[in-house]
Amino acid sequence: MTTYRDRADAGQVLAERLTALIGEPDVVVLGLVRGGVPVARVVAERLGAPLDVLVVRKLGMPWAREVAFGALGPGGVQVLNDAVASRLSGDDIAEVRHREQTELERRERLYRAGRPPLALAGRIAVIVDDGLATGATARAAVEVVRQLGARRTVVAVPVGAQEAYELLAAEADQVVCAQRPADFGAVSVYYDDFHEVSDEEVTEALTATA
């Protein structure tokens, strides 16, 4: 098992797995907010590609928020898992959606800071996160970028669970995962420094690579 010093170190390792994309036209690197952004920053710098953020909010069951029945993305994109969502009333879905939409819009305003909305039509979207546990957020992100018009979706993570990797590989055009330990545990185990990424850290990364 290899541990990373921090997310920047993980980004350097991950970037070396993505060098085939250097020189490819229309590549955009998308950091999943918030933990994926410091990783994505390093990847974007190595690829010479623009960095942007992708705000995806899971729609969690009211009594078990970690169990997702769908997700929201920018531009009004909504992804629903009908098999799970069918267990909820319309009012329950509306309440959760309203709460998460409010938070999504807050983060979009904060991180975009007047920049134009995410434009992915015809582009290669490289979705970067700091790890892949269940893969639920990354799978939602793939659907979101497809609905936003991306022509190719690449998911890149420094570490991930094998099961999540296989599920994601069936949906994304390409999944790059630097290591897939047999006994995965939690993403935080693979980092010496796994601090909670702040809003300020996200906006600073975007400003630095603008």
CSV table of C-alpha atoms in Angstrom, one decimal:
chain,number,residue,atom,x,y,z
A,1,MET,CA,0.0,0.0,0.0
A,2,THR,CA,1.3,3.4,-1.0
A,3,THR,CA,0.3,6.5,0.9
A,4,TYR,CA,0.5,10.0,-0.5
A,5,ARG,CA,1.9,12.9,1.5
A,6,ASP,CA,-1.1,15.1,0.6
A,7,ARG,CA,-3.4,15.7,-2.3
A,8,ALA,CA,-0.8,17.6,-4.3
A,9,ASP,CA,1.5,14.6,-4.1
A,10,ALA,CA,-1.3,12.4,-5.2
A,11,GLY,CA,-2.0,14.7,-8.1
A,12,GLN,CA,1.6,14.4,-9.3
A,13,VAL,CA,1.4,10.6,-9.3
A,14,LEU,CA,-2.0,10.7,-11.1
A,15,ALA,CA,-0.8,13.2,-13.7
A,16,GLU,CA,1.9,10.9,-14.9
A,17,ARG,CA,-0.8,8.4,-15.7
A,18,LEU,CA,-2.6,11.0,-17.9
A,19,THR,CA,0.3,12.3,-20.0
A,20,ALA,CA,-1.3,10.8,-23.2
A,21,LEU,CA,-3.8,13.7,-23.0
A,22,ILE,CA,-1.0,16.3,-23.3
A,23,GLY,CA,-1.6,18.2,-26.5
A,24,GLU,CA,-5.1,16.8,-27.0
A,25,PRO,CA,-7.4,19.6,-28.0
A,26,ASP,CA,-10.5,20.5,-25.9
A,27,VAL,CA,-9.3,18.9,-22.6
A,28,VAL,CA,-10.7,20.4,-19.5
A,29,VAL,CA,-9.8,19.1,-16.0
A,30,LEU,CA,-12.7,19.2,-13.5
A,31,GLY,CA,-12.0,19.0,-9.8
A,32,LEU,CA,-14.9,17.5,-7.8
A,33,VAL,CA,-15.7,19.9,-5.0
A,34,ARG,CA,-14.0,20.1,-2.7
A,35,GLY,CA,-11.5,17.4,-2.0
A,36,GLY,CA,-10.7,16.7,-5.7
A,37,VAL,CA,-9.7,20.3,-6.5
A,38,PRO,CA,-6.1,20.3,-5.1
A,39,VAL,CA,-5.5,17.0,-6.9
A,40,ALA,CA,-7.0,18.4,-10.1
A,41,ARG,CA,-4.9,21.5,-9.9
A,42,VAL,CA,-1.7,19.6,-10.2
A,43,VAL,CA,-3.1,17.4,-13.0
A,44,ALA,CA,-4.3,20.5,-15.0
A,45,GLU,CA,-0.8,22.1,-14.6
A,46,ARG,CA,0.9,18.9,-15.9
A,47,LEU,CA,-1.4,18.5,-18.8
A,48,GLY,CA,-1.4,22.2,-19.7
A,49,ALA,CA,-5.2,22.2,-19.6
A,50,PRO,CA,-7.7,24.5,-18.0
A,51,LEU,CA,-9.0,23.8,-14.5
A,52,ASP,CA,-12.6,24.1,-13.5
A,53,VAL,CA,-14.7,22.8,-10.7
A,54,LEU,CA,-17.6,20.4,-10.9
A,55,VAL,CA,-20.2,20.8,-8.1
A,56,VAL,CA,-22.2,17.7,-7.8
A,57,ARG,CA,-24.6,17.3,-4.9
A,58,LYS,CA,-25.8,13.8,-3.9
A,59,LEU,CA,-29.5,13.5,-3.2
A,60,GLY,CA,-29.6,11.4,-0.1
A,61,MET,CA,-32.5,9.5,1.5
A,62,PRO,CA,-34.0,11.6,4.3
A,63,TRP,CA,-33.3,8.9,6.9
A,64,ALA,CA,-29.9,7.9,5.5
A,65,ARG,CA,-28.2,10.7,3.6
A,66,GLU,CA,-25.3,8.5,2.6
A,67,VAL,CA,-27.7,6.4,0.5
A,68,ALA,CA,-28.1,8.4,-2.7
A,69,PHE,CA,-31.3,8.3,-4.8
A,70,GLY,CA,-29.8,10.8,-7.3
A,71,ALA,CA,-27.6,13.8,-7.8
A,72,LEU,CA,-27.8,17.4,-9.0
A,73,GLY,CA,-25.3,19.2,-11.2
A,74,PRO,CA,-24.8,22.7,-12.7
A,75,GLY,CA,-27.2,24.0,-15.3
A,76,GLY,CA,-30.2,22.3,-13.9
A,77,VAL,CA,-29.0,18.7,-14.5
A,78,GLN,CA,-30.6,16.1,-12.4
A,79,VAL,CA,-29.8,12.4,-12.3
A,80,LEU,CA,-32.2,10.0,-10.5
A,81,ASN,CA,-31.9,6.4,-9.6
A,82,ASP,CA,-35.5,5.4,-10.2
A,83,ALA,CA,-35.2,2.1,-8.2
A,84,VAL,CA,-34.2,4.0,-5.1
A,85,ALA,CA,-36.2,7.2,-5.7
A,86,SER,CA,-39.4,5.2,-6.1
A,87,ARG,CA,-39.3,4.5,-2.3
A,88,LEU,CA,-39.9,8.2,-1.6
A,89,SER,CA,-42.9,10.5,-1.9
A,90,GLY,CA,-42.9,13.4,-4.2
A,91,ASP,CA,-42.8,15.7,-1.2
A,92,ASP,CA,-39.7,14.0,0.2
A,93,ILE,CA,-37.9,14.2,-3.2
A,94,ALA,CA,-38.8,17.9,-3.5
A,95,GLU,CA,-37.5,18.7,0.0
A,96,VAL,CA,-34.2,17.0,-0.5
A,97,ARG,CA,-33.8,18.5,-3.9
A,98,HIS,CA,-34.5,22.0,-2.7
A,99,ARG,CA,-31.9,21.7,0.1
A,100,GLU,CA,-29.2,20.4,-2.1
A,101,GLN,CA,-30.0,22.8,-5.0
A,102,THR,CA,-29.6,25.7,-2.6
A,103,GLU,CA,-26.2,24.4,-1.5
A,104,LEU,CA,-25.2,23.7,-5.1
A,105,GLU,CA,-26.1,27.3,-6.1
A,106,ARG,CA,-24.2,28.7,-3.1
A,107,ARG,CA,-21.1,26.8,-4.1
A,108,GLU,CA,-21.4,27.7,-7.8
A,109,ARG,CA,-21.7,31.4,-6.9
A,110,LEU,CA,-18.7,31.2,-4.6
A,111,TYR,CA,-16.4,29.2,-6.9
A,112,ARG,CA,-17.3,30.7,-10.2
A,113,ALA,CA,-17.0,34.2,-8.8
A,114,GLY,CA,-18.5,35.8,-12.0
A,115,ARG,CA,-16.8,33.3,-14.4
A,116,PRO,CA,-19.1,31.9,-17.1
A,117,PRO,CA,-21.1,28.7,-16.5
A,118,LEU,CA,-19.3,25.4,-17.2
A,119,ALA,CA,-19.0,24.8,-21.0
A,120,LEU,CA,-18.3,21.2,-21.8
A,121,ALA,CA,-20.0,20.7,-25.2
A,122,GLY,CA,-17.6,18.7,-27.5
A,123,ARG,CA,-14.8,18.6,-24.9
A,124,ILE,CA,-12.9,15.8,-23.2
A,125,ALA,CA,-13.8,16.1,-19.5
A,126,VAL,CA,-11.3,14.8,-17.0
A,127,ILE,CA,-13.1,14.4,-13.7
A,128,VAL,CA,-10.7,14.3,-10.8
A,129,ASP,CA,-11.3,13.4,-7.2
A,130,ASP,CA,-9.1,12.5,-4.2
A,131,GLY,CA,-10.4,8.9,-4.0
A,132,LEU,CA,-13.1,6.5,-5.0
A,133,ALA,CA,-14.9,4.7,-2.2
A,134,THR,CA,-18.5,3.8,-3.3
A,135,GLY,CA,-18.1,5.7,-6.6
A,136,ALA,CA,-21.6,7.2,-6.3
A,137,THR,CA,-20.5,10.8,-6.7
A,138,ALA,CA,-18.1,10.1,-9.6
A,139,ARG,CA,-20.8,8.1,-11.4
A,140,ALA,CA,-23.2,11.0,-11.0
A,141,ALA,CA,-20.5,13.4,-12.2
A,142,VAL,CA,-20.1,11.3,-15.4
A,143,GLU,CA,-23.8,11.5,-16.1
A,144,VAL,CA,-23.7,15.3,-15.4
A,145,VAL,CA,-20.9,16.0,-17.8
A,146,ARG,CA,-22.5,13.9,-20.5
A,147,GLN,CA,-25.7,15.8,-20.1
A,148,LEU,CA,-23.6,19.0,-20.4
A,149,GLY,CA,-22.4,17.7,-23.8
A,150,ALA,CA,-18.9,16.3,-23.1
A,151,ARG,CA,-17.8,14.1,-26.0
A,152,ARG,CA,-15.5,11.9,-23.8
A,153,THR,CA,-15.4,11.4,-20.0
A,154,VAL,CA,-12.3,10.4,-18.2
A,155,VAL,CA,-12.4,9.8,-14.4
A,156,ALA,CA,-9.0,10.0,-12.7
A,157,VAL,CA,-8.4,9.2,-9.0
A,158,PRO,CA,-5.2,8.4,-7.0
A,159,VAL,CA,-6.8,5.5,-5.2
A,160,GLY,CA,-10.0,3.6,-5.3
A,161,ALA,CA,-11.9,0.5,-4.2
A,162,GLN,CA,-11.9,-2.3,-6.9
A,163,GLU,CA,-15.7,-2.6,-6.8
A,164,ALA,CA,-16.2,1.1,-7.3
A,165,TYR,CA,-13.6,1.1,-10.1
A,166,GLU,CA,-15.4,-1.7,-12.0
A,167,LEU,CA,-18.8,0.0,-11.7
A,168,LEU,CA,-17.4,3.3,-12.9
A,169,ALA,CA,-15.5,1.6,-15.8
A,170,ALA,CA,-18.8,0.4,-17.2
A,171,GLU,CA,-20.0,4.0,-17.4
A,172,ALA,CA,-17.1,6.4,-18.1
A,173,ASP,CA,-15.2,6.2,-21.3
A,174,GLN,CA,-12.0,5.8,-19.3
A,175,VAL,CA,-11.1,5.4,-15.6
A,176,VAL,CA,-7.5,6.0,-14.4
A,177,CYS,CA,-6.9,4.8,-10.9
A,178,ALA,CA,-3.3,4.9,-9.6
A,179,GLN,CA,-3.9,2.1,-7.1
A,180,ARG,CA,-6.7,-0.3,-6.2
A,181,PRO,CA,-5.9,-2.0,-2.9
A,182,ALA,CA,-7.6,-5.3,-2.3
A,183,ASP,CA,-8.6,-4.3,1.3
A,184,PHE,CA,-9.6,-0.7,0.6
A,185,GLY,CA,-11.0,0.8,3.8
A,186,ALA,CA,-11.4,4.5,3.5
A,187,VAL,CA,-9.8,7.1,1.2
A,188,SER,CA,-8.2,9.0,4.2
A,189,VAL,CA,-6.1,5.9,5.0
A,190,TYR,CA,-4.0,6.6,1.9
A,191,TYR,CA,-3.0,10.1,2.8
A,192,ASP,CA,-0.6,11.4,5.5
A,193,ASP,CA,-2.4,14.8,5.2
A,194,PHE,CA,-6.1,14.5,4.5
A,195,HIS,CA,-7.4,17.8,5.9
A,196,GLU,CA,-10.9,19.0,5.0
A,197,VAL,CA,-10.5,21.3,1.9
A,198,SER,CA,-11.8,24.7,2.6
A,199,ASP,CA,-13.8,27.0,0.2
A,200,GLU,CA,-10.8,29.3,0.3
A,201,GLU,CA,-8.4,26.5,-0.9
A,202,VAL,CA,-10.8,25.8,-3.8
A,203,THR,CA,-11.0,29.5,-4.9
A,204,GLU,CA,-7.3,30.0,-4.6
A,205,ALA,CA,-6.6,27.0,-6.8
A,206,LEU,CA,-8.9,28.3,-9.5
A,207,THR,CA,-7.4,31.8,-9.3
A,208,ALA,CA,-3.9,30.4,-9.5
A,209,THR,CA,-4.6,28.4,-12.7
A,210,ALA,CA,-6.8,31.0,-14.4
